[in-house]
mmCIF file of C-alpha atoms and ligand atoms in Angstrom:
data_model
loop_
_atom_site.group_PDB
_atom_site.id
_atom_site.type_symbol
_atom_site.label_atom_id
_atom_site.label_comp_id
_atom_site.label_asym_id
_atom_site.label_seq_id
_atom_site.Cartn_x
_atom_site.Cartn_y
_atom_site.Cartn_z
ATOM 1 C CA UNK P 1 39.996 -51.084 -84.937
ATOM 2 C CA UNK P 2 43.791 -51.600 -85.255
ATOM 3 C CA UNK P 3 45.637 -52.864 -82.187
ATOM 4 C CA UNK P 4 47.911 -49.832 -82.104
ATOM 5 C CA UNK P 5 46.868 -46.197 -82.353
ATOM 6 C CA UNK P 6 48.759 -43.067 -83.325
ATOM 7 C CA UNK P 7 49.336 -40.453 -80.632
ATOM 8 C CA UNK P 8 51.715 -37.545 -79.972
ATOM 9 C CA UNK P 9 53.660 -37.511 -76.718
ATOM 10 C CA UNK P 10 56.831 -36.456 -74.949
ATOM 11 C CA UNK P 11 59.301 -38.264 -72.683
ATOM 12 C CA UNK P 12 61.126 -35.282 -71.206
ATOM 13 C CA UNK P 13 60.926 -31.517 -71.288
ATOM 14 C CA UNK P 14 62.778 -30.095 -74.289
ATOM 15 C CA UNK P 15 62.619 -26.726 -76.086
ATOM 16 C CA UNK P 16 59.862 -26.772 -78.713
ATOM 17 C CA UNK P 17 62.479 -26.217 -81.466
ATOM 18 C CA UNK P 18 63.830 -29.736 -80.672
ATOM 19 C CA UNK P 19 62.149 -32.407 -82.883
ATOM 20 C CA UNK P 20 61.942 -34.702 -79.813
ATOM 21 C CA UNK P 21 59.965 -32.148 -77.742
ATOM 22 C CA UNK P 22 56.789 -33.774 -79.131
ATOM 23 C CA UNK P 23 57.012 -37.101 -80.976
ATOM 24 C CA UNK P 24 54.705 -39.341 -82.990
ATOM 25 C CA UNK P 25 54.205 -42.579 -81.041
ATOM 26 C CA UNK P 26 52.213 -45.815 -81.294
ATOM 27 C CA UNK P 27 50.192 -46.958 -78.271
ATOM 28 C CA UNK P 28 47.897 -49.914 -77.521
ATOM 29 C CA UNK P 29 44.269 -49.201 -78.500
ATOM 30 C CA UNK P 30 42.223 -48.433 -75.358
ATOM 31 C CA UNK P 31 38.802 -49.954 -74.529
ATOM 32 C CA UNK P 32 35.896 -48.266 -72.726
ATOM 33 C CA UNK P 33 34.849 -49.494 -69.251
ATOM 34 C CA UNK P 34 32.702 -47.999 -66.452
ATOM 35 C CA UNK P 35 31.674 -44.390 -67.152
ATOM 36 C CA UNK P 36 34.157 -44.049 -70.018
ATOM 37 C CA UNK P 37 33.497 -43.263 -73.651
ATOM 38 C CA UNK P 38 35.995 -44.257 -76.328
ATOM 39 C CA UNK P 39 36.093 -41.314 -78.739
ATOM 40 C CA UNK P 40 37.504 -41.186 -82.273
ATOM 41 C CA UNK P 41 38.975 -37.696 -82.433
ATOM 42 C CA UNK P 42 38.408 -35.366 -85.376
ATOM 43 C CA UNK P 43 39.700 -32.020 -84.023
ATOM 44 C CA UNK P 44 41.613 -30.765 -80.989
ATOM 45 C CA UNK P 45 42.763 -27.418 -79.675
ATOM 46 C CA UNK P 46 45.966 -26.405 -77.938
ATOM 47 C CA UNK P 47 45.983 -24.519 -74.633
ATOM 48 C CA UNK P 48 48.687 -22.809 -72.535
ATOM 49 C CA UNK P 49 48.341 -25.668 -70.007
ATOM 50 C CA UNK P 50 49.784 -28.032 -72.644
ATOM 51 C CA UNK P 51 52.855 -25.838 -72.934
ATOM 52 C CA UNK P 52 53.154 -25.348 -69.150
ATOM 53 C CA UNK P 53 52.933 -29.120 -68.560
ATOM 54 C CA UNK P 54 55.492 -29.934 -71.257
ATOM 55 C CA UNK P 55 57.898 -27.269 -70.042
ATOM 56 C CA UNK P 56 57.391 -28.088 -66.366
ATOM 57 C CA UNK P 57 58.064 -31.842 -66.619
ATOM 58 C CA UNK P 58 61.070 -32.586 -64.412
ATOM 59 C CA UNK P 59 61.746 -36.284 -65.045
ATOM 60 C CA UNK P 60 62.316 -38.402 -68.121
ATOM 61 C CA UNK P 61 59.627 -41.106 -68.438
ATOM 62 C CA UNK P 62 59.565 -44.547 -70.113
ATOM 63 C CA UNK P 63 56.009 -44.045 -71.343
ATOM 64 C CA UNK P 64 55.137 -40.941 -73.379
ATOM 65 C CA UNK P 65 52.926 -38.314 -71.695
ATOM 66 C CA UNK P 66 50.014 -37.569 -74.045
ATOM 67 C CA UNK P 67 48.779 -33.986 -73.668
ATOM 68 C CA UNK P 68 45.666 -32.366 -75.137
ATOM 69 C CA UNK P 69 42.705 -30.939 -73.215
ATOM 70 C CA UNK P 70 40.130 -30.185 -75.875
ATOM 71 C CA UNK P 71 38.526 -32.461 -78.438
ATOM 72 C CA UNK P 72 35.626 -33.096 -80.759
ATOM 73 C CA UNK P 73 34.971 -36.618 -81.938
ATOM 74 C CA UNK P 74 32.568 -39.496 -82.393
ATOM 75 C CA UNK P 75 31.777 -42.045 -79.688
ATOM 76 C CA UNK P 76 32.956 -45.500 -80.791
ATOM 77 C CA UNK P 77 32.323 -47.523 -77.606
ATOM 78 C CA UNK P 78 30.699 -46.933 -74.220
ATOM 79 C CA UNK P 79 31.488 -48.489 -70.834
ATOM 80 C CA UNK P 80 28.814 -50.501 -69.031
ATOM 81 C CA UNK P 81 27.925 -47.661 -66.599
ATOM 82 C CA UNK P 82 27.407 -45.066 -69.361
ATOM 83 C CA UNK P 83 23.886 -43.591 -69.519
ATOM 84 C CA UNK P 84 24.299 -40.228 -71.285
ATOM 85 C CA UNK P 85 25.734 -41.222 -74.683
ATOM 86 C CA UNK P 86 25.720 -43.950 -77.298
ATOM 87 C CA UNK P 87 28.013 -44.966 -80.153
ATOM 88 C CA UNK P 88 27.762 -42.528 -83.041
ATOM 89 C CA UNK P 89 27.226 -39.419 -80.885
ATOM 90 C CA UNK P 90 29.314 -36.372 -81.826
ATOM 91 C CA UNK P 91 30.754 -35.029 -78.555
ATOM 92 C CA UNK P 92 33.016 -32.227 -77.264
ATOM 93 C CA UNK P 93 34.971 -32.079 -74.007
ATOM 94 C CA UNK P 94 38.119 -30.779 -72.289
ATOM 95 C CA UNK P 95 39.007 -34.016 -70.489
ATOM 96 C CA UNK P 96 41.001 -34.629 -67.333
ATOM 97 C CA UNK P 97 44.472 -33.463 -66.278
ATOM 98 C CA UNK P 98 45.259 -36.850 -64.752
ATOM 99 C CA UNK P 99 44.532 -38.948 -67.863
ATOM 100 C CA UNK P 100 45.927 -39.407 -71.348
ATOM 101 C CA UNK P 101 44.898 -36.452 -73.528
ATOM 102 C CA UNK P 102 43.511 -35.689 -76.965
ATOM 103 C CA UNK P 103 46.756 -35.655 -79.007
ATOM 104 C CA UNK P 104 45.629 -39.100 -80.113
ATOM 105 C CA UNK P 105 43.603 -41.036 -82.643
ATOM 106 C CA UNK P 106 41.351 -42.422 -79.879
ATOM 107 C CA UNK P 107 40.755 -41.173 -76.324
ATOM 108 C CA UNK P 108 38.978 -42.440 -73.206
ATOM 109 C CA UNK P 109 36.954 -39.802 -71.376
ATOM 110 C CA UNK P 110 34.468 -39.924 -68.479
ATOM 111 C CA UNK P 111 30.953 -39.236 -69.779
ATOM 112 C CA UNK P 112 30.262 -36.879 -66.843
ATOM 113 C CA UNK P 113 32.610 -34.226 -68.292
ATOM 114 C CA UNK P 114 31.365 -34.568 -71.902
ATOM 115 C CA UNK P 115 28.405 -33.115 -73.852
ATOM 116 C CA UNK P 116 26.964 -33.444 -77.335
ATOM 117 C CA UNK P 117 28.809 -31.025 -79.607
ATOM 118 C CA UNK P 118 26.899 -27.913 -80.746
ATOM 119 C CA UNK P 119 24.979 -28.836 -83.929
ATOM 120 C CA UNK P 120 25.607 -25.548 -85.685
ATOM 121 C CA UNK P 121 29.380 -25.426 -85.232
ATOM 122 C CA UNK P 122 31.873 -27.254 -87.422
ATOM 123 C CA UNK P 123 34.225 -29.695 -85.687
ATOM 124 C CA UNK P 124 37.099 -27.165 -85.544
ATOM 125 C CA UNK P 125 34.754 -24.412 -84.319
ATOM 126 C CA UNK P 126 33.551 -26.687 -81.508
ATOM 127 C CA UNK P 127 37.024 -28.063 -80.662
ATOM 128 C CA UNK P 128 38.146 -24.513 -79.859
ATOM 129 C CA UNK P 129 35.659 -24.179 -77.024
ATOM 130 C CA UNK P 130 35.424 -26.758 -74.175
ATOM 131 C CA UNK P 131 38.358 -25.912 -71.857
ATOM 132 C CA UNK P 132 38.015 -22.144 -72.156
ATOM 133 C CA UNK P 133 34.220 -22.230 -71.832
ATOM 134 C CA UNK P 134 34.348 -24.422 -68.717
ATOM 135 C CA UNK P 135 37.007 -22.157 -67.181
ATOM 136 C CA UNK P 136 35.157 -18.933 -67.937
ATOM 137 C CA UNK P 137 31.765 -20.342 -66.868
ATOM 138 C CA UNK P 138 33.046 -21.784 -63.572
ATOM 139 C CA UNK P 139 35.022 -18.599 -62.800
ATOM 140 C CA UNK P 140 32.071 -16.277 -63.452
ATOM 141 C CA UNK P 141 29.053 -18.274 -62.338
ATOM 142 C CA UNK P 142 30.539 -20.497 -59.619
ATOM 143 C CA UNK P 143 33.625 -18.802 -58.149
ATOM 144 C CA UNK P 144 32.536 -15.155 -58.566
ATOM 145 C CA UNK P 145 28.951 -16.154 -57.743
ATOM 146 C CA UNK P 146 27.354 -14.193 -60.611
ATOM 147 C CA UNK P 147 23.852 -15.482 -61.358
ATOM 148 C CA UNK P 148 23.629 -15.693 -65.178
ATOM 149 C CA UNK P 149 19.825 -15.505 -64.983
ATOM 150 C CA UNK P 150 19.728 -12.269 -62.923
ATOM 151 C CA UNK P 151 20.168 -9.859 -65.800
ATOM 152 C CA UNK P 152 18.450 -7.020 -63.944
ATOM 153 C CA UNK P 153 20.856 -7.089 -61.007
ATOM 154 C CA UNK P 154 23.862 -7.787 -63.228
ATOM 155 C CA UNK P 155 23.101 -4.764 -65.408
ATOM 156 C CA UNK P 156 23.997 -2.587 -62.386
ATOM 157 C CA UNK P 157 27.403 -4.288 -62.067
ATOM 158 C CA UNK P 158 30.742 -4.079 -63.840
ATOM 159 C CA UNK P 159 33.551 -6.563 -64.429
ATOM 160 C CA UNK P 160 37.189 -6.100 -65.444
ATOM 161 C CA UNK P 161 38.536 -9.033 -67.456
ATOM 162 C CA UNK P 162 42.340 -8.945 -67.561
ATOM 163 C CA UNK P 163 43.460 -10.598 -70.848
ATOM 164 C CA UNK P 164 40.220 -10.295 -72.764
ATOM 165 C CA UNK P 165 41.477 -11.525 -76.146
ATOM 166 C CA UNK P 166 43.114 -14.821 -75.108
ATOM 167 C CA UNK P 167 41.348 -18.160 -75.241
ATOM 168 C CA UNK P 168 39.560 -17.854 -71.897
ATOM 169 C CA UNK P 169 39.005 -14.092 -72.110
ATOM 170 C CA UNK P 170 37.275 -14.388 -75.487
ATOM 171 C CA UNK P 171 34.589 -16.600 -73.932
ATOM 172 C CA UNK P 172 34.522 -14.816 -70.575
ATOM 173 C CA UNK P 173 33.726 -11.488 -72.273
ATOM 174 C CA UNK P 174 30.849 -13.123 -74.165
ATOM 175 C CA UNK P 175 29.433 -14.850 -71.067
ATOM 176 C CA UNK P 176 29.735 -11.721 -68.905
ATOM 177 C CA UNK P 177 27.973 -9.682 -71.605
ATOM 178 C CA UNK P 178 25.241 -12.349 -71.908
ATOM 179 C CA UNK P 179 24.723 -12.221 -68.114
ATOM 180 C CA UNK P 180 24.140 -8.447 -68.421
ATOM 181 C CA UNK P 181 27.332 -7.061 -66.845
ATOM 182 C CA UNK P 182 29.150 -3.960 -68.094
ATOM 183 C CA UNK P 183 32.408 -5.468 -69.379
ATOM 184 C CA UNK P 184 35.842 -3.807 -69.274
ATOM 185 C CA UNK P 185 38.289 -6.113 -71.079
ATOM 186 C CA UNK P 186 42.021 -5.677 -71.522
ATOM 187 C CA UNK P 187 43.941 -5.995 -74.802
ATOM 188 C CA UNK P 188 47.044 -4.226 -76.053
ATOM 189 C CA UNK P 189 47.198 -4.444 -79.861
ATOM 190 C CA UNK P 190 44.834 -3.047 -82.480
ATOM 191 C CA UNK P 191 43.729 -6.528 -83.571
ATOM 192 C CA UNK P 192 43.209 -7.826 -80.018
ATOM 193 C CA UNK P 193 41.353 -4.628 -79.044
ATOM 194 C CA UNK P 194 39.059 -5.065 -82.050
ATOM 195 C CA UNK P 195 38.574 -8.748 -81.127
ATOM 196 C CA UNK P 196 37.439 -8.055 -77.538
ATOM 197 C CA UNK P 197 34.965 -5.411 -78.716
ATOM 198 C CA UNK P 198 33.564 -7.973 -81.173
ATOM 199 C CA UNK P 199 33.289 -10.560 -78.359
ATOM 200 C CA UNK P 200 31.156 -8.781 -75.783
ATOM 201 C CA UNK P 201 33.392 -6.116 -74.235
ATOM 202 C CA UNK P 202 31.793 -2.697 -73.680
ATOM 203 C CA UNK P 203 35.126 -0.979 -73.039
ATOM 204 C CA UNK P 204 38.724 -1.903 -73.799
ATOM 205 C CA UNK P 205 41.707 -1.061 -71.587
ATOM 206 C CA UNK P 206 45.411 -1.719 -72.250
ATOM 207 C CA UNK P 207 47.140 -4.179 -69.886
ATOM 208 C CA UNK P 208 50.580 -2.848 -70.823
ATOM 209 C CA UNK P 209 49.578 0.490 -69.293
ATOM 210 C CA UNK P 210 48.529 1.026 -65.668
ATOM 211 C CA UNK P 211 45.072 -0.592 -65.458
ATOM 212 C CA UNK P 212 44.005 1.780 -62.670
ATOM 213 C CA UNK P 213 44.671 4.765 -64.923
ATOM 214 C CA UNK P 214 43.071 2.983 -67.874
ATOM 215 C CA UNK P 215 39.801 2.141 -66.065
ATOM 216 C CA UNK P 216 39.578 5.467 -64.218
ATOM 217 C CA UNK P 217 40.355 7.249 -67.474
ATOM 218 C CA UNK P 218 37.034 5.856 -68.697
ATOM 219 C CA UNK P 219 35.263 7.449 -65.725
ATOM 220 C CA UNK P 220 34.978 4.267 -63.632
ATOM 221 C CA UNK P 221 36.387 4.427 -60.094
ATOM 222 C CA UNK P 222 35.924 0.773 -59.039
ATOM 223 C CA UNK P 223 34.594 -2.435 -60.563
ATOM 224 C CA UNK P 224 32.407 -5.011 -58.820
ATOM 225 C CA UNK P 225 34.200 -8.055 -60.202
ATOM 226 C CA UNK P 226 37.686 -8.761 -61.573
ATOM 227 C CA UNK P 227 38.600 -11.872 -63.550
ATOM 228 C CA UNK P 228 42.393 -12.229 -63.868
ATOM 229 C CA UNK P 229 43.548 -14.346 -66.828
ATOM 230 C CA UNK P 230 47.218 -13.553 -67.365
ATOM 231 C CA UNK P 231 49.547 -13.002 -64.408
ATOM 232 C CA UNK P 232 48.158 -12.566 -60.898
ATOM 233 C CA UNK P 233 51.385 -11.275 -59.376
ATOM 234 C CA UNK P 234 51.885 -8.756 -62.174
ATOM 235 C CA UNK P 235 48.351 -7.349 -61.933
ATOM 236 C CA UNK P 236 47.709 -7.775 -58.171
ATOM 237 C CA UNK P 237 48.299 -4.162 -57.043
ATOM 238 C CA UNK P 238 46.010 -2.845 -59.798
ATOM 239 C CA UNK P 239 43.307 -5.349 -58.820
ATOM 240 C CA UNK P 240 43.483 -4.399 -55.117
ATOM 241 C CA UNK P 241 43.088 -0.730 -56.018
ATOM 242 C CA UNK P 242 40.311 -1.174 -58.597
ATOM 243 C CA UNK P 243 38.036 -3.648 -56.830
ATOM 244 C CA UNK P 244 34.952 -2.104 -55.208
ATOM 245 C CA UNK P 245 34.093 -2.618 -51.518
ATOM 246 C CA UNK P 246 32.258 -5.976 -51.204
ATOM 247 C CA UNK P 247 33.661 -6.888 -54.626
ATOM 248 C CA UNK P 248 34.841 -10.294 -55.780
ATOM 249 C CA UNK P 249 37.930 -11.297 -57.714
ATOM 250 C CA UNK P 250 38.956 -14.571 -59.297
ATOM 251 C CA UNK P 251 42.223 -15.690 -60.852
ATOM 252 C CA UNK P 252 42.943 -18.662 -63.086
ATOM 253 C CA UNK P 253 46.720 -18.150 -63.224
ATOM 254 C CA UNK P 254 49.605 -19.144 -60.993
ATOM 255 C CA UNK P 255 51.618 -16.762 -58.857
ATOM 256 C CA UNK P 256 55.383 -16.351 -58.795
ATOM 257 C CA UNK P 257 55.147 -15.228 -55.163
ATOM 258 C CA UNK P 258 52.437 -15.356 -52.467
ATOM 259 C CA UNK P 259 49.763 -12.640 -52.578
ATOM 260 C CA UNK P 260 48.843 -10.699 -49.449
ATOM 261 C CA UNK P 261 45.116 -11.254 -48.856
ATOM 262 C CA UNK P 262 45.073 -8.971 -45.801
ATOM 263 C CA UNK P 263 45.004 -5.946 -48.114
ATOM 264 C CA UNK P 264 41.489 -7.052 -49.119
ATOM 265 C CA UNK P 265 40.093 -6.956 -45.568
ATOM 266 C CA UNK P 266 38.998 -3.326 -45.331
ATOM 267 C CA UNK P 267 37.065 -3.561 -48.578
ATOM 268 C CA UNK P 268 35.682 -6.977 -47.526
ATOM 269 C CA UNK P 269 36.708 -8.396 -50.883
ATOM 270 C CA UNK P 270 36.364 -12.092 -51.732
ATOM 271 C CA UNK P 271 39.210 -13.763 -53.603
ATOM 272 C CA UNK P 272 38.655 -17.097 -55.394
ATOM 273 C CA UNK P 273 40.700 -19.450 -57.541
ATOM 274 C CA UNK P 274 39.455 -21.267 -60.594
ATOM 275 C CA UNK P 275 41.050 -24.493 -61.844
ATOM 276 C CA UNK P 276 39.045 -26.112 -64.605
ATOM 277 C CA UNK P 277 40.424 -29.560 -63.766
ATOM 278 C CA UNK P 278 39.439 -29.592 -60.065
ATOM 279 C CA UNK P 279 36.218 -31.573 -60.559
ATOM 280 C CA UNK P 280 37.759 -34.395 -62.611
ATOM 281 C CA UNK P 281 41.099 -34.412 -60.739
ATOM 282 C CA UNK P 282 39.427 -34.820 -57.326
ATOM 283 C CA UNK P 283 36.302 -36.625 -58.614
ATOM 284 C CA UNK P 284 34.170 -34.073 -56.740
ATOM 285 C CA UNK P 285 30.471 -34.667 -56.065
ATOM 286 C CA UNK P 286 29.588 -32.018 -58.658
ATOM 287 C CA UNK P 287 31.659 -33.541 -61.482
ATOM 288 C CA UNK P 288 28.488 -33.942 -63.591
ATOM 289 C CA UNK P 289 28.196 -30.132 -63.661
ATOM 290 C CA UNK P 290 30.863 -30.074 -66.401
ATOM 291 C CA UNK P 291 28.547 -32.132 -68.616
ATOM 292 C CA UNK P 292 25.753 -29.678 -67.782
ATOM 293 C CA UNK P 293 27.850 -26.548 -68.455
ATOM 294 C CA UNK P 294 29.015 -27.870 -71.830
ATOM 295 C CA UNK P 295 25.416 -28.813 -72.736
ATOM 296 C CA UNK P 296 24.147 -25.313 -71.804
ATOM 297 C CA UNK P 297 27.016 -23.737 -73.748
ATOM 298 C CA UNK P 298 26.181 -25.917 -76.784
ATOM 299 C CA UNK P 299 22.621 -24.534 -76.689
ATOM 300 C CA UNK P 300 24.026 -20.965 -76.533
ATOM 301 C CA UNK P 301 26.292 -21.660 -79.530
ATOM 302 C CA UNK P 302 23.370 -23.134 -81.470
ATOM 303 C CA UNK P 303 21.207 -20.105 -80.595
ATOM 304 C CA UNK P 304 23.928 -17.745 -81.856
ATOM 305 C CA UNK P 305 24.307 -16.178 -78.384
ATOM 306 C CA UNK P 306 27.876 -17.422 -78.044
ATOM 307 C CA UNK P 307 30.275 -17.505 -80.976
ATOM 308 C CA UNK P 308 33.266 -19.746 -81.451
ATOM 309 C CA UNK P 309 36.645 -18.207 -80.678
ATOM 310 C CA UNK P 310 38.416 -20.292 -83.331
ATOM 311 C CA UNK P 311 41.061 -18.078 -84.918
ATOM 312 C CA UNK P 312 43.393 -20.451 -86.749
ATOM 313 C CA UNK P 313 43.060 -24.024 -88.070
ATOM 314 C CA UNK P 314 46.072 -26.260 -88.695
ATOM 315 C CA UNK P 315 45.722 -29.609 -90.441
ATOM 316 C CA UNK P 316 47.004 -33.057 -89.432
ATOM 317 C CA UNK P 317 47.231 -34.130 -85.774
ATOM 318 C CA UNK P 318 50.965 -34.897 -85.906
ATOM 319 C CA UNK P 319 54.010 -34.039 -83.813
ATOM 320 C CA UNK P 320 55.164 -31.513 -86.441
ATOM 321 C CA UNK P 321 51.833 -29.635 -86.415
ATOM 322 C CA UNK P 322 51.661 -29.681 -82.631
ATOM 323 C CA UNK P 323 55.204 -28.332 -82.284
ATOM 324 C CA UNK P 324 54.155 -25.437 -84.539
ATOM 325 C CA UNK P 325 51.051 -24.732 -82.402
ATOM 326 C CA UNK P 326 53.056 -24.922 -79.141
ATOM 327 C CA UNK P 327 55.623 -22.464 -80.509
ATOM 328 C CA UNK P 328 52.870 -20.002 -81.442
ATOM 329 C CA UNK P 329 51.194 -20.168 -78.034
ATOM 330 C CA UNK P 330 54.528 -19.878 -76.228
ATOM 331 C CA UNK P 331 54.997 -16.492 -77.928
ATOM 332 C CA UNK P 332 52.082 -15.176 -75.767
ATOM 333 C CA UNK P 333 50.132 -13.209 -78.383
ATOM 334 C CA UNK P 334 47.447 -15.710 -79.328
ATOM 335 C CA UNK P 335 44.039 -14.247 -80.086
ATOM 336 C CA UNK P 336 41.196 -16.719 -79.597
ATOM 337 C CA UNK P 337 42.109 -20.355 -80.232
ATOM 338 C CA UNK P 338 44.336 -22.518 -82.435
ATOM 339 C CA UNK P 339 42.714 -25.782 -83.555
ATOM 340 C CA UNK P 340 44.196 -28.820 -85.320
ATOM 341 C CA UNK P 341 41.999 -31.078 -87.415
ATOM 342 C CA UNK P 342 42.658 -34.747 -88.125
ATOM 343 C CA UNK P 343 42.867 -34.201 -91.894
HETATM 344 N N1 LIG S 1 42.965 -22.270 -64.021
HETATM 345 C C1 LIG S 1 42.454 -22.763 -65.133
HETATM 346 O O1 LIG S 1 41.560 -23.605 -65.115
HETATM 347 C C2 LIG S 1 42.975 -22.266 -66.457
HETATM 348 C C3 LIG S 1 42.264 -22.574 -67.621
HETATM 349 C C4 LIG S 1 42.712 -22.052 -68.835
HETATM 350 C C5 LIG S 1 43.860 -21.266 -68.857
HETATM 351 N N2 LIG S 1 44.542 -21.049 -67.710
HETATM 352 C C6 LIG S 1 45.737 -20.150 -67.718
HETATM 353 O O2 LIG S 1 45.241 -18.850 -67.947
HETATM 354 C C7 LIG S 1 46.129 -18.102 -68.755
HETATM 355 C C8 LIG S 1 45.384 -17.593 -69.966
HETATM 356 O O3 LIG S 1 45.031 -18.660 -70.823
HETATM 357 P P1 LIG S 1 44.487 -18.324 -72.289
HETATM 358 O O4 LIG S 1 44.344 -19.595 -73.020
HETATM 359 O O5 LIG S 1 43.317 -17.424 -72.206
HETATM 360 O O6 LIG S 1 45.775 -17.494 -72.792
HETATM 361 P P2 LIG S 1 46.252 -17.039 -74.196
HETATM 362 O O7 LIG S 1 45.184 -17.293 -75.198
HETATM 363 O O8 LIG S 1 47.585 -17.654 -74.481
HETATM 364 O O9 LIG S 1 46.461 -15.467 -73.939
HETATM 365 C C9 LIG S 1 47.072 -14.695 -74.929
HETATM 366 C C10 LIG S 1 46.739 -13.231 -74.656
HETATM 367 O O10 LIG S 1 47.476 -12.764 -73.518
HETATM 368 C C11 LIG S 1 47.451 -11.348 -73.601
HETATM 369 N N3 LIG S 1 48.482 -10.765 -72.755
HETATM 370 C C12 LIG S 1 49.798 -10.662 -73.021
HETATM 371 N N4 LIG S 1 50.419 -9.970 -72.028
HETATM 372 C C13 LIG S 1 49.467 -9.640 -71.117
HETATM 373 C C14 LIG S 1 49.475 -8.927 -69.881
HETATM 374 N N5 LIG S 1 50.609 -8.413 -69.369
HETATM 375 N N6 LIG S 1 48.306 -8.769 -69.219
HETATM 376 C C15 LIG S 1 47.159 -9.274 -69.706
HETATM 377 N N7 LIG S 1 47.077 -9.978 -70.875
HETATM 378 C C16 LIG S 1 48.223 -10.150 -71.571
HETATM 379 C C17 LIG S 1 47.676 -11.084 -75.073
HETATM 380 O O11 LIG S 1 46.997 -9.897 -75.423
HETATM 381 P P3 LIG S 1 47.755 -8.747 -76.301
HETATM 382 O O12 LIG S 1 48.469 -9.463 -77.416
HETATM 383 O O13 LIG S 1 46.690 -7.834 -76.707
HETATM 384 O O14 LIG S 1 48.766 -8.093 -75.352
HETATM 385 C C18 LIG S 1 47.085 -12.317 -75.790
HETATM 386 O O15 LIG S 1 45.925 -12.039 -76.563
HETATM 387 C C19 LIG S 1 47.299 -19.054 -69.043
HETATM 388 O O16 LIG S 1 48.289 -18.819 -68.064
HETATM 389 C C20 LIG S 1 46.697 -20.431 -68.838
HETATM 390 O O17 LIG S 1 47.663 -21.403 -68.475
HETATM 391 C C21 LIG S 1 44.132 -21.501 -66.508
#
């Protein structure tokens, strides 16, 4: 192993058209201790959180911030406390918001948020999946409290997924369908509408029209669950109107202004947040559940029950390629996932 490794980082927030917005850098090679694995990365994916973090950085730093919250790679070294993996294992993971990310030749990651990569997916197909799968799984089966094994009960229930064709929505529609729910998913263009129907949606509604009219136009008065994946403030009034009494709603997005939860009281509606990084950021007692979720998802990919949401593969994990991927995601029309392979 060389003493320096190649990574891609930024020192201050700049428009993505600026060549310094993401730069190729050299960093000291890390070593695995404790629960950490040292992973040699073969493919990564790019998520909106990468763009939000780059754009939201307020200070200039001396050390580059290395983004990247999805990876597939091979374990090179394990820390002394590691029990789940050994050198040579092919793994996939989303990683932690508080650590150096996957825009790098090598990465340290806690074994408790890692699983063996699905055997039947290629590296780019698998790299597309960890962050969005963890988000969708935790939102549906933890925060909304849907029991994935209770197909009989779930088949009586409906869910509206707002932004069904994006990275998270493309997995959420599949998982909700697998759990037995009747899935209304939103998409606005012919290709994104087609995509959601191919990824588990029963019905498609247009989020650029009034979602109340769209859902009721399909003969459905209220839905039992709503999963909001685009803009909570923008869709809040529609959600309040569409949710059924005793229903549950979950959002993964930020708000531009506070939402008024009192309007949910009469219907006795539960509102929950999902943040995929909570468990690793706060080192919660259930951190190992991210290993378990990714392992269960790998089995579903291998069984053909879940399909990868990989839509586009770029080649060469370099600053130039990453600037291109950031620019595409910033445009806000991504379907599925953009992956970058090492070669
Ligand atoms: N809390 C967490 O843990 C967590 C995890 C992952 C992501 N996120 C956040 O969740 C959001 C979604 O992430 P993602 O990766 O799924 O996004 P994405 O892939 O970038 O989403 C792109 C999609 O957004 C749709 N869209 C555009 N305008 C919309 C609108 N007004 N209403 C509904 N959908 C609209 C587009 O559909 P059309 O082209 O058909 O209009 C497009 O397919 C981002 O804000 C991200 O930062 C949070």
